[in-house]
PDB file of C-alpha atoms in Angstrom:
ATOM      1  CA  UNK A   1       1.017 -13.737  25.991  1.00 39.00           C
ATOM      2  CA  UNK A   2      -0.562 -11.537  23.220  1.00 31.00           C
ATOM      3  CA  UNK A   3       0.453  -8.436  22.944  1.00 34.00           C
ATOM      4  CA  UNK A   4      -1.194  -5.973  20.156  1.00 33.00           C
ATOM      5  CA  UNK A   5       0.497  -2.417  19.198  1.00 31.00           C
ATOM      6  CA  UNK A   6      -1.954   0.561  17.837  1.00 30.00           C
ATOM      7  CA  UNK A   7      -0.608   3.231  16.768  1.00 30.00           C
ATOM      8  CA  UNK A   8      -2.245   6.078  15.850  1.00 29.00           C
ATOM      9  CA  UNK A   9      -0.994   8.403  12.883  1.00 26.00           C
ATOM     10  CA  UNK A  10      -2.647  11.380  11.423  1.00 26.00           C
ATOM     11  CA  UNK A  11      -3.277  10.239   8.005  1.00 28.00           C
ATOM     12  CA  UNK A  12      -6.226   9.172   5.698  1.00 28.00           C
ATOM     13  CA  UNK A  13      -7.722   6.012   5.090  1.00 27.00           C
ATOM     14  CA  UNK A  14      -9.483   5.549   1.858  1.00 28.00           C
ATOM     15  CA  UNK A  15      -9.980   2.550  -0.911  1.00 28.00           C
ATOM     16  CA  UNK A  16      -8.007   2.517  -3.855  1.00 33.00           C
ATOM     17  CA  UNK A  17      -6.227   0.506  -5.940  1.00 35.00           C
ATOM     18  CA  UNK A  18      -3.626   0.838  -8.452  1.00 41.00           C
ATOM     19  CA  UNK A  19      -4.528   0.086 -12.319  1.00 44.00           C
ATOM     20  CA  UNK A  20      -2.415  -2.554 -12.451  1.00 49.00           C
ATOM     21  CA  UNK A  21      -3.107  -6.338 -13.587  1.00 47.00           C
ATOM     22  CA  UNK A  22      -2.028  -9.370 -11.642  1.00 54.00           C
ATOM     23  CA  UNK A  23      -3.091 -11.676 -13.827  1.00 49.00           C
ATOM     24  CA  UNK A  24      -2.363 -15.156 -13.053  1.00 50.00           C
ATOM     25  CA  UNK A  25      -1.322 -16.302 -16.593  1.00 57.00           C
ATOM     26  CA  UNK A  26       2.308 -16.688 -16.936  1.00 62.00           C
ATOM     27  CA  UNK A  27       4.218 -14.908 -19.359  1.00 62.00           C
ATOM     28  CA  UNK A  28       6.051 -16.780 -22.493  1.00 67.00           C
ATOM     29  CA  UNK A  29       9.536 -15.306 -21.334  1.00 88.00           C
ATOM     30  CA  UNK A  30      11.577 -15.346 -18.086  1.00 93.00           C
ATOM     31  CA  UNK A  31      11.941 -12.150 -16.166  1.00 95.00           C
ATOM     32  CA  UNK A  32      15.285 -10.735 -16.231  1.00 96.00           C
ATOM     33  CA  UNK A  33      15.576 -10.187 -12.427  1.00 97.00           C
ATOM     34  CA  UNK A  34      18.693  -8.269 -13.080  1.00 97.00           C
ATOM     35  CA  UNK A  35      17.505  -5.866 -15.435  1.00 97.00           C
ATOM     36  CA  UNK A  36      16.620  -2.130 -13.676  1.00 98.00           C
ATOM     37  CA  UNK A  37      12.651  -0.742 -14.102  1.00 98.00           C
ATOM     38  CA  UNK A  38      10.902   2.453 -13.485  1.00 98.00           C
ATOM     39  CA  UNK A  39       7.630   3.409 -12.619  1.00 98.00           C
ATOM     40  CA  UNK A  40       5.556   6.552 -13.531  1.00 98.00           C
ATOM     41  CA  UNK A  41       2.733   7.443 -11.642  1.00 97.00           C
ATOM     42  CA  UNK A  42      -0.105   9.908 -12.250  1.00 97.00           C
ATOM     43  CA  UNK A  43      -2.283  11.480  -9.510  1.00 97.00           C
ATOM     44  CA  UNK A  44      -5.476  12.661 -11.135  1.00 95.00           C
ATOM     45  CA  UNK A  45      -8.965  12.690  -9.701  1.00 92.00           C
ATOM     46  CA  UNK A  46     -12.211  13.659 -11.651  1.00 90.00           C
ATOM     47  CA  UNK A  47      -9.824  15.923 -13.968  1.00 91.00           C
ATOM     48  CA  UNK A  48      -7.985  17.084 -11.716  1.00 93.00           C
ATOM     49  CA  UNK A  49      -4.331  16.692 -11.424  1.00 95.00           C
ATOM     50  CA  UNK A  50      -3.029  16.009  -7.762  1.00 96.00           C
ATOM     51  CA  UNK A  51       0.506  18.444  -7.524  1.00 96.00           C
ATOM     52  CA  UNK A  52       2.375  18.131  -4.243  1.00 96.00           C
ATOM     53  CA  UNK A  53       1.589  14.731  -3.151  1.00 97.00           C
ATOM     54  CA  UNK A  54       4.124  13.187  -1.568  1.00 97.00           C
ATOM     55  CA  UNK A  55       4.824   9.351  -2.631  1.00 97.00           C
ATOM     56  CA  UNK A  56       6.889   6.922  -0.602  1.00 97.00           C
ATOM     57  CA  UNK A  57       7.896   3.746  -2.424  1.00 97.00           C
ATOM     58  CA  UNK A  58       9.088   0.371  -0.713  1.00 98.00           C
ATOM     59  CA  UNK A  59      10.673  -2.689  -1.993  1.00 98.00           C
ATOM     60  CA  UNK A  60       8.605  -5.201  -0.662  1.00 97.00           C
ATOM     61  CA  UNK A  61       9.496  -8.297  -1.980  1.00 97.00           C
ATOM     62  CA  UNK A  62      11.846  -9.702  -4.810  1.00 97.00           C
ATOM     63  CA  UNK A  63      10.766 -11.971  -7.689  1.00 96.00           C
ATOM     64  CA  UNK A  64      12.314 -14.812  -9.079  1.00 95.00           C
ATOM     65  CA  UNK A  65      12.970 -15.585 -13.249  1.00 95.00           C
ATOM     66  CA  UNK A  66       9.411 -17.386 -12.760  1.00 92.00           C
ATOM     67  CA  UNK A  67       7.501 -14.611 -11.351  1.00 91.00           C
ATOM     68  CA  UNK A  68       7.471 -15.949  -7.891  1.00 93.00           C
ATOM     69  CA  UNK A  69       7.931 -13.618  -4.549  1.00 95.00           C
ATOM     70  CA  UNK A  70       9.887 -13.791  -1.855  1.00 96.00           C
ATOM     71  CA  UNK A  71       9.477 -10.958   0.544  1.00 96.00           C
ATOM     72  CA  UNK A  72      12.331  -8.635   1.611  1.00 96.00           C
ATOM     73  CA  UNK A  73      13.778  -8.654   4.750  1.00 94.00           C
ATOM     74  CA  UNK A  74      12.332  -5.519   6.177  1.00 93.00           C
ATOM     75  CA  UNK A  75       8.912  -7.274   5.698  1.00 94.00           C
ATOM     76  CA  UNK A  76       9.741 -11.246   6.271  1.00 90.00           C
ATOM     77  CA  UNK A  77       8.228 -10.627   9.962  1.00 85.00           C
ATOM     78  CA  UNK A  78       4.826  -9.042   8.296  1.00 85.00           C
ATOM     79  CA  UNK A  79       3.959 -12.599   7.200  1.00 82.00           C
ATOM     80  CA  UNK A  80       1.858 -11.292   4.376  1.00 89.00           C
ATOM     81  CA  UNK A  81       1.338 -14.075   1.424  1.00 89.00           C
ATOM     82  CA  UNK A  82       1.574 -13.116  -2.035  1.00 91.00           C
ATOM     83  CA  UNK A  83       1.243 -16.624  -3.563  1.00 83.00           C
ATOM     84  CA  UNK A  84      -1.802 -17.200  -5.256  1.00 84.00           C
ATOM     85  CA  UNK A  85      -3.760 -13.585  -4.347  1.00 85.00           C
ATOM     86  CA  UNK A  86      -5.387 -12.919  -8.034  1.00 85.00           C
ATOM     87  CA  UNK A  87      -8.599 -10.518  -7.105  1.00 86.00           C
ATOM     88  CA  UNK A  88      -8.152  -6.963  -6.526  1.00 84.00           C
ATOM     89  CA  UNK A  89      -9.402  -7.309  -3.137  1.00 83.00           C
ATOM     90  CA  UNK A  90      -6.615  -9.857  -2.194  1.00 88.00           C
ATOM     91  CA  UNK A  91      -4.194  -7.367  -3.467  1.00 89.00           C
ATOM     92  CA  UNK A  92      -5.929  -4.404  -0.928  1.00 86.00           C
ATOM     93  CA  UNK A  93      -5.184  -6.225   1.736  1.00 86.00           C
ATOM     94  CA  UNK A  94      -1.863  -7.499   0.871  1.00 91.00           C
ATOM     95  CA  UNK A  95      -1.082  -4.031   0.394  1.00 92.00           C
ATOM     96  CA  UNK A  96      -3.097  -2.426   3.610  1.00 88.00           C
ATOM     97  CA  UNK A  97      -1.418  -5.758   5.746  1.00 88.00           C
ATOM     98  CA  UNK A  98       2.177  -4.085   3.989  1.00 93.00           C
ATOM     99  CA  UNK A  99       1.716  -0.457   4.826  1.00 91.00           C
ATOM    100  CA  UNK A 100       0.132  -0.963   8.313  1.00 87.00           C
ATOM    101  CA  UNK A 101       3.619  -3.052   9.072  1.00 88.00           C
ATOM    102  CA  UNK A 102       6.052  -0.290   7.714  1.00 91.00           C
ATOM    103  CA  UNK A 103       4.452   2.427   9.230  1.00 85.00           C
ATOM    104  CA  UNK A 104       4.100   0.613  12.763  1.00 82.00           C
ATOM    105  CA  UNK A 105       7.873  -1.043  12.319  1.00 74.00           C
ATOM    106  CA  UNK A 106       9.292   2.129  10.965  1.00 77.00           C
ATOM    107  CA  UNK A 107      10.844   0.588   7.793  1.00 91.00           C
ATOM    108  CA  UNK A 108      13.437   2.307   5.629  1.00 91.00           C
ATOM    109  CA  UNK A 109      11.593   3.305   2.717  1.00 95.00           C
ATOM    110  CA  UNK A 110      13.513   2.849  -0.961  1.00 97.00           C
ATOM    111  CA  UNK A 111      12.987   5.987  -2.280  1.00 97.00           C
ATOM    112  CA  UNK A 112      10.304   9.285  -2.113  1.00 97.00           C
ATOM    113  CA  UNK A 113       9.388  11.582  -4.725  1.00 98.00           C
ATOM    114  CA  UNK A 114       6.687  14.778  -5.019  1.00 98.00           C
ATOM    115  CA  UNK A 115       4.190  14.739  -7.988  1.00 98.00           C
ATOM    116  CA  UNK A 116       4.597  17.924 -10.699  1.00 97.00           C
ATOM    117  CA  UNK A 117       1.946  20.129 -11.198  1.00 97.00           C
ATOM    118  CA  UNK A 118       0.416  17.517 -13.830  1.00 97.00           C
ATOM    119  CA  UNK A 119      -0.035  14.689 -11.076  1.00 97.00           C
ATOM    120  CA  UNK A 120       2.828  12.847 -12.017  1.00 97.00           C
ATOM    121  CA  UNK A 121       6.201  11.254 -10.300  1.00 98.00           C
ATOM    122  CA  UNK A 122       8.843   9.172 -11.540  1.00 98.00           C
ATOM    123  CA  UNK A 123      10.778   6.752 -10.177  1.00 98.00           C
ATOM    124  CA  UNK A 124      13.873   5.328 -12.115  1.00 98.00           C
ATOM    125  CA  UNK A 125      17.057   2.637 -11.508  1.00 98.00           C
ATOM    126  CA  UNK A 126      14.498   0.154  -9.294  1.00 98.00           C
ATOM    127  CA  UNK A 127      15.108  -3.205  -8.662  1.00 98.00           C
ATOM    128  CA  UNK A 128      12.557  -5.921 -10.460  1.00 98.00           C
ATOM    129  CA  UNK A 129      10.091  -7.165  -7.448  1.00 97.00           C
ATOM    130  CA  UNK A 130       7.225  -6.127  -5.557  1.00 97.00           C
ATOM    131  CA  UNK A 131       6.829  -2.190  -4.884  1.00 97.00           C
ATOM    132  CA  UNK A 132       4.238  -1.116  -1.864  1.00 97.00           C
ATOM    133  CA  UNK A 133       3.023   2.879  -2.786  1.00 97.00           C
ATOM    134  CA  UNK A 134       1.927   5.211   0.367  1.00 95.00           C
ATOM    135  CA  UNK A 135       0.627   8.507  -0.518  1.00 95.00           C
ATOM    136  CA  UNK A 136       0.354  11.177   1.854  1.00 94.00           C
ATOM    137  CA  UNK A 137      -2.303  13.271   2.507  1.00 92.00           C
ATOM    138  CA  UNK A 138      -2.619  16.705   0.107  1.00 93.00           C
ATOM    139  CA  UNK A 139      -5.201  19.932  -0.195  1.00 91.00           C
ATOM    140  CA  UNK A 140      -5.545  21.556  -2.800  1.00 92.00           C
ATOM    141  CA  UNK A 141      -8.350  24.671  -2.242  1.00 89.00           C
ATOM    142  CA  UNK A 142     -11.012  23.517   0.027  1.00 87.00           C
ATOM    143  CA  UNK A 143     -10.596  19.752  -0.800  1.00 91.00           C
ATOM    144  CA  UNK A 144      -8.801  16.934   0.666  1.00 91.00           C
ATOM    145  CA  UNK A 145      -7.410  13.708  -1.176  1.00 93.00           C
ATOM    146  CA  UNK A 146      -6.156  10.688  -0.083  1.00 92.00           C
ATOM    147  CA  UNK A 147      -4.860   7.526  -1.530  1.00 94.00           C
ATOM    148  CA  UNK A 148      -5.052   4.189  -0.004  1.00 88.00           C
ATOM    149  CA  UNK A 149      -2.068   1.917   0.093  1.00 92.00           C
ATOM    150  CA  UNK A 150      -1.297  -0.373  -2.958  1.00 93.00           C
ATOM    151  CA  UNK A 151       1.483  -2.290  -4.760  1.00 94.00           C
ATOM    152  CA  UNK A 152       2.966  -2.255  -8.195  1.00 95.00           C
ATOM    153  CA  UNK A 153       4.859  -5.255  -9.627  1.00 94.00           C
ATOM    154  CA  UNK A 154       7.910  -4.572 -11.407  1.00 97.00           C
ATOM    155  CA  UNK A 155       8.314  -5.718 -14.312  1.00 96.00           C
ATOM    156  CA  UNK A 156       4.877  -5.995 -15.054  1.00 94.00           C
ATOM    157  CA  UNK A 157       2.846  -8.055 -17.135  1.00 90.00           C
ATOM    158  CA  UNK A 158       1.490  -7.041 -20.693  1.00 88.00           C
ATOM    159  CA  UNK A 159      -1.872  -8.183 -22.356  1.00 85.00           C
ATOM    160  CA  UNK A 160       0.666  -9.862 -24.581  1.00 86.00           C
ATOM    161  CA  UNK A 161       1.795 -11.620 -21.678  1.00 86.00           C
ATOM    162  CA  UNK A 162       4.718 -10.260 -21.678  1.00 91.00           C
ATOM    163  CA  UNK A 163       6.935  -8.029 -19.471  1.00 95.00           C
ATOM    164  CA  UNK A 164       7.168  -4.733 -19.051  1.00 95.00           C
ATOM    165  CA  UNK A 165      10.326  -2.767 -17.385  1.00 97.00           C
ATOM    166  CA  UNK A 166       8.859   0.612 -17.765  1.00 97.00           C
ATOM    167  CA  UNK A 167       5.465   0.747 -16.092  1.00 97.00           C
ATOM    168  CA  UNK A 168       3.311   3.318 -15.740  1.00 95.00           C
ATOM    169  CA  UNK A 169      -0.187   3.540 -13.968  1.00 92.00           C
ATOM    170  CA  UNK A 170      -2.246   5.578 -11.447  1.00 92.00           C
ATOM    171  CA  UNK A 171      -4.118   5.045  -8.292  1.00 90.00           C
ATOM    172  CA  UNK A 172      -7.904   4.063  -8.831  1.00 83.00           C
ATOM    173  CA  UNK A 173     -10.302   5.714  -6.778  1.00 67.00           C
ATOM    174  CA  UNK A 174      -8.895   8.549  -5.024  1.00 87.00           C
ATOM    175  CA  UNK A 175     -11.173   9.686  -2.319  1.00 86.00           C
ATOM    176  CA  UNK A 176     -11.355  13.485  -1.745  1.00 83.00           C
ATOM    177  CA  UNK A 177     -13.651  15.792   0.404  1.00 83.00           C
ATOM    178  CA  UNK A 178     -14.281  19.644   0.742  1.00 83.00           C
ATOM    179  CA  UNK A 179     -12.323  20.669   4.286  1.00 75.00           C
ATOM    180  CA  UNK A 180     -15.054  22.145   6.641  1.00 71.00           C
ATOM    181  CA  UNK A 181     -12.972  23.527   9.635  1.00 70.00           C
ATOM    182  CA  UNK A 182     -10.645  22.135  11.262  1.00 73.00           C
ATOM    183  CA  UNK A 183     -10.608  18.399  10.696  1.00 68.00           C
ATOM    184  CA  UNK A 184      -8.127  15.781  11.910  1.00 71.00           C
ATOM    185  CA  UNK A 185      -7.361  11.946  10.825  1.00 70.00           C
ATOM    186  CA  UNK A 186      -6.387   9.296  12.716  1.00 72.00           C
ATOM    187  CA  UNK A 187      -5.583   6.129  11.516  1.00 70.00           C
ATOM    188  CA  UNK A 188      -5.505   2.999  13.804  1.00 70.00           C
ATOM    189  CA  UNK A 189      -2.505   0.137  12.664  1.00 70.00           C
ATOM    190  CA  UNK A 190      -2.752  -2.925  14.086  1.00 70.00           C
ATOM    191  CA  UNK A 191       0.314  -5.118  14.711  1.00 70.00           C
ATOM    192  CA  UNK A 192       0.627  -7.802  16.254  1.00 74.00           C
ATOM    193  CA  UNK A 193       3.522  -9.175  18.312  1.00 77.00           C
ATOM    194  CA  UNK A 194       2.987 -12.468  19.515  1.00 79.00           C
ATOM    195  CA  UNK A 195       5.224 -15.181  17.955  1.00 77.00           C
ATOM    196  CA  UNK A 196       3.934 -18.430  18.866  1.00 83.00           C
ATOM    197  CA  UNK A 197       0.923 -17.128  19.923  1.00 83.00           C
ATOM    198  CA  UNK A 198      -0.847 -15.801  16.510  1.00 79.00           C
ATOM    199  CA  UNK A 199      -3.656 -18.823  16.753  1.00 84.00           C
ATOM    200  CA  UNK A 200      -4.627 -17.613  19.643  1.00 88.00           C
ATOM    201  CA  UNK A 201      -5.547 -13.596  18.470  1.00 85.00           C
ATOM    202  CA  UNK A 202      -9.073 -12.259  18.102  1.00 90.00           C
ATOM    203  CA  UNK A 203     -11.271 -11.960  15.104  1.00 88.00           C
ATOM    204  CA  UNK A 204     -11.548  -8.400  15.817  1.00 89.00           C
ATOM    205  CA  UNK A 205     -10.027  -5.626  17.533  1.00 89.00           C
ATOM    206  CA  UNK A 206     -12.347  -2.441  18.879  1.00 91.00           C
ATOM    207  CA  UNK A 207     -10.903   1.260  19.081  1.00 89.00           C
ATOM    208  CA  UNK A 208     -12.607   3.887  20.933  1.00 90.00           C
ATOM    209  CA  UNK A 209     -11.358   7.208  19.899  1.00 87.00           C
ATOM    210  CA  UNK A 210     -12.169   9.838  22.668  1.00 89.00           C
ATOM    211  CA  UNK A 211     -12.997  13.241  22.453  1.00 87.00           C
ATOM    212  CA  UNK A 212     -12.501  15.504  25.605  1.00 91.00           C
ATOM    213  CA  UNK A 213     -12.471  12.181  27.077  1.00 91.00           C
ATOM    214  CA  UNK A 214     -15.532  10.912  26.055  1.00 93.00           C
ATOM    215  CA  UNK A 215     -15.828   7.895  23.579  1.00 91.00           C
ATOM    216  CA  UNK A 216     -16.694   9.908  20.146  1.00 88.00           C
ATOM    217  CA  UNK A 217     -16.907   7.341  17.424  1.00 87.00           C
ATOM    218  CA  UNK A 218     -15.539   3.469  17.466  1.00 89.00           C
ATOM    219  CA  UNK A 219     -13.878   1.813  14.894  1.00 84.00           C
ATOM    220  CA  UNK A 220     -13.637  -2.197  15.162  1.00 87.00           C
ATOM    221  CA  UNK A 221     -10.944  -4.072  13.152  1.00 81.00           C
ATOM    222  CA  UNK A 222     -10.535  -6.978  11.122  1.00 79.00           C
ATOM    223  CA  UNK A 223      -7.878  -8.977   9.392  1.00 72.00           C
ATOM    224  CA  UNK A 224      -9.046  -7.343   6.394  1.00 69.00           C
ATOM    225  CA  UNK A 225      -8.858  -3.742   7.552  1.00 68.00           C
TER     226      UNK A 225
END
């Protein structure tokens, strides 16, 4: 028995990533997993600075004196690995994998926060480890942004190679479109709960999404989407 949970939410999907380096070169000095970070972030697309966007922030993993990661227990049952991702595009999907599991599993998030009228939000008195950003949805006029998923290590490492407690950095490649009537997202999570069975799901899932009953556009899934 396989058993897979969608769940659709009203929300954007979009690609991004945060400017943020995971490099794999190890820094000279220990991190100091007891010492408390922060993290700035700044909304801005094309000039112009996202106020009112709603930023939800979760812990997902801690991270030893050697920089390694352990996830939290909120997220142990996502089964997403962090050891050895490198690319940008390993990071996505560690971080799409992340937010498709706390918004199907309904985990506690650590702390949320609106941007100012510059774009910007602040988060203070965090624990060192692995930080998983979800942006909500915001118009401004007749256009539409969204922000995909992504993660932030805290601390975070320096060209110096070395750490960093106050970090700040800002979402890469916010999509945005002009509103034209009424529109509505959807977007499809996939989850799987099959313990003991997870060599035996599909390459790919396929969504129809109906309209008046009849099929309107399909989606099709993958483990990287």
């Amino acid at each position: 028995g396989k058993r897979c949970l969608i769940k659709a939410i009203a929300a954007g999907i979009a690609a991004a990533f945060c400017l943020f380096s995971f490099s794999p070169v190890l820094a000279a000095e220990a991190i100091d997993t007891a010492k408390k970070t922060s993290l700035t972030l700044s909304y801005v697309n094309e000039g112009t600075a996202l106020a009112g966007v709603t930023v939800h922030l979760y812990r997902a993993a801690s991270v030893s004196a050697a920089w390694e990661y352990t996830l939290t227990a909120d997220f142990q049952k996502s089964a997403v690995k962090l050891d050895g991702l490198t690319t940008s595009s390993q990071w996505n999907t560690a971080a799409a994998t992340l937010a498709a599991y706390a918004e199907a599993g309904g985990v506690a998030e650590t702390a949320e926060k609106t941007t100012d009228s510059s774009g910007q939000v602040s988060f203070t008195g965090l624990q060192t480890g692995l930080y998983l950003i979800l942006s909500d949805t915001v118009t401004l006029g007749d256009t539409e942004y969204t922000t995909a998923p992504f993660a932030a290590q805290l601390p975070a490492q320096t060209v110096q190679n070395t750490w960093t407690y106050d970090v700040a950095a800002a979402p890469k490649n916010i999509g945005h479109q002009t509103i034209v009537g009424n529109m509505t997202r959807f977007k499809v999570v996939k989850h799987w709960d099959d313990s003991g069975y997870e060599s035996q799901r599909p390459e790919t899932v396929t969504v129809d999404i109906l309209k008046n009953g009849t099929v309107y556009t399909t989606q099709e899934l993958t483990e990287d989407n």
